[in-house]
């Protein structure tokens, strides 16, 4: 049915903080003033004591957002990332995870480094949030 990256993107798209009118790509961040992307940073597998595969997917949510000398714009971007991190933690607490990953179910999701600026120009900046999905073979 699907892979972890696509399932995570679909799941993140449900977050009310991510504007449905803005482009949300996989593995590509375009040049629009506001745009999102989800990329896969690494994938590891290990076998549990019963012989099932435990997969760890480290992903990076990227966003290009307005940036500049106006403090309010920069604060809004920071608040988007802190809110997104809170939303993901709430989903983890209620065990509302990405679905549709062939042969696996999500055991846990976590975040780190919310809102780190990767690059910045005069009018926009690229921010990131690291997301980790732990899956178990079904």
Coordinates of C-alpha atoms in Angstrom, one line a residue:
X1 CA 0.0 0.0 0.0
X2 CA 2.6 2.6 1.0
X3 CA 5.9 3.5 2.4
X4 CA 6.8 5.2 5.7
X5 CA 7.7 8.5 4.0
X6 CA 4.4 8.8 2.1
X7 CA 2.4 7.7 5.2
X8 CA 4.2 10.2 7.4
X9 CA 3.5 13.0 4.9
X10 CA -0.2 12.2 4.7
X11 CA -0.4 12.1 8.5
X12 CA 1.5 15.4 8.9
X13 CA -0.9 17.0 6.4
X14 CA -3.7 16.5 8.9
X15 CA -2.0 18.9 11.4
X16 CA -4.1 22.0 11.5
X17 CA -0.9 24.2 11.6
X18 CA 0.1 23.1 8.1
X19 CA -1.9 25.2 5.6
X20 CA -3.6 22.9 3.1
X21 CA -3.1 25.6 0.4
X22 CA 0.7 25.4 0.6
X23 CA 2.7 22.9 -1.4
X24 CA 4.0 19.9 0.7
X25 CA 6.5 17.8 -1.2
X26 CA 8.5 14.6 -0.6
X27 CA 12.3 14.9 -1.0
X28 CA 12.0 18.3 -2.7
X29 CA 11.7 21.8 -1.4
X30 CA 10.8 24.3 -4.1
X31 CA 11.3 28.0 -4.3
X32 CA 7.9 29.3 -3.1
X33 CA 7.8 31.7 -0.2
X34 CA 5.9 29.1 1.9
X35 CA 6.5 25.5 1.1
X36 CA 7.0 22.2 3.0
X37 CA 8.9 19.0 2.3
X38 CA 9.5 15.7 4.1
X39 CA 12.7 13.8 3.5
X40 CA 14.2 10.5 4.7
X41 CA 17.5 11.0 6.5
X42 CA 18.1 7.4 7.5
X43 CA 16.5 4.0 7.9
X44 CA 17.7 1.2 10.1
X45 CA 16.4 -2.3 10.9
X46 CA 17.0 -4.7 13.7
X47 CA 15.3 -8.0 14.7
X48 CA 13.5 -8.3 18.0
X49 CA 13.6 -11.4 20.2
X50 CA 10.6 -12.9 18.4
X51 CA 12.3 -12.4 14.9
X52 CA 10.1 -9.4 13.9
X53 CA 11.7 -6.5 12.1
X54 CA 11.9 -3.2 14.1
X55 CA 12.4 -0.3 11.6
X56 CA 13.6 3.2 12.6
X57 CA 12.9 6.0 10.1
X58 CA 14.6 9.3 10.8
X59 CA 12.9 12.0 8.7
X60 CA 13.3 15.7 8.3
X61 CA 10.3 18.1 7.9
X62 CA 11.5 21.2 6.1
X63 CA 9.7 24.4 5.6
X64 CA 10.5 27.6 3.7
X65 CA 8.9 30.4 5.5
X66 CA 9.0 34.2 5.5
X67 CA 12.1 35.6 7.3
X68 CA 13.7 38.9 7.9
X69 CA 14.2 41.9 10.1
X70 CA 10.5 42.0 11.2
X71 CA 10.6 40.1 14.5
X72 CA 6.9 39.1 14.3
X73 CA 7.5 37.1 11.1
X74 CA 10.3 35.2 12.7
X75 CA 8.3 34.5 15.9
X76 CA 5.4 33.2 13.8
X77 CA 7.8 30.7 12.1
X78 CA 9.2 29.6 15.5
X79 CA 5.7 29.2 16.8
X80 CA 4.7 27.0 13.9
X81 CA 7.6 24.6 14.7
X82 CA 6.9 24.5 18.4
X83 CA 3.2 23.9 17.7
X84 CA 4.0 21.2 15.2
X85 CA 6.3 19.5 17.7
X86 CA 3.5 19.7 20.3
X87 CA 1.0 18.2 17.9
X88 CA 3.3 15.3 17.1
X89 CA 3.8 14.6 20.8
X90 CA 0.0 14.7 21.4
X91 CA -0.4 12.2 18.5
X92 CA 2.1 9.9 20.2
X93 CA 0.4 10.1 23.6
X94 CA -3.0 9.1 22.0
X95 CA -1.3 6.6 19.7
X96 CA -2.7 8.3 16.5
X97 CA 0.0 7.4 14.1
X98 CA 0.6 7.3 10.3
X99 CA -1.1 4.3 8.7
X100 CA -0.9 2.4 5.5
X101 CA 2.7 1.2 5.8
X102 CA 2.9 -2.2 4.2
X103 CA 3.6 -4.9 6.7
X104 CA 4.2 -2.6 9.7
X105 CA 2.5 -0.6 12.4
X106 CA 3.9 2.4 14.1
X107 CA 5.0 1.9 17.7
X108 CA 6.3 5.4 18.5
X109 CA 6.9 8.8 17.0
X110 CA 9.2 11.5 18.4
X111 CA 10.6 14.9 17.4
X112 CA 13.8 16.9 18.0
X113 CA 15.4 20.2 17.0
X114 CA 12.1 22.0 16.3
X115 CA 12.6 25.1 14.1
X116 CA 16.3 25.0 13.5
X117 CA 17.2 27.4 10.7
X118 CA 19.1 25.5 8.0
X119 CA 19.6 28.4 5.6
X120 CA 18.4 32.0 5.6
X121 CA 18.2 34.8 3.0
X122 CA 16.9 38.3 3.1
X123 CA 13.2 37.3 2.8
X124 CA 12.9 33.5 3.5
X125 CA 14.5 30.9 5.6
X126 CA 14.5 27.1 5.6
X127 CA 13.6 25.5 9.0
X128 CA 13.7 21.9 10.0
X129 CA 12.2 19.5 12.5
X130 CA 13.6 16.0 12.9
X131 CA 11.0 13.2 13.3
X132 CA 11.6 9.6 14.2
X133 CA 9.2 6.8 13.5
X134 CA 9.7 3.4 15.1
X135 CA 7.8 0.7 13.3
X136 CA 7.3 -3.0 14.1
X137 CA 6.6 -5.7 11.6
X138 CA 3.0 -6.8 11.7

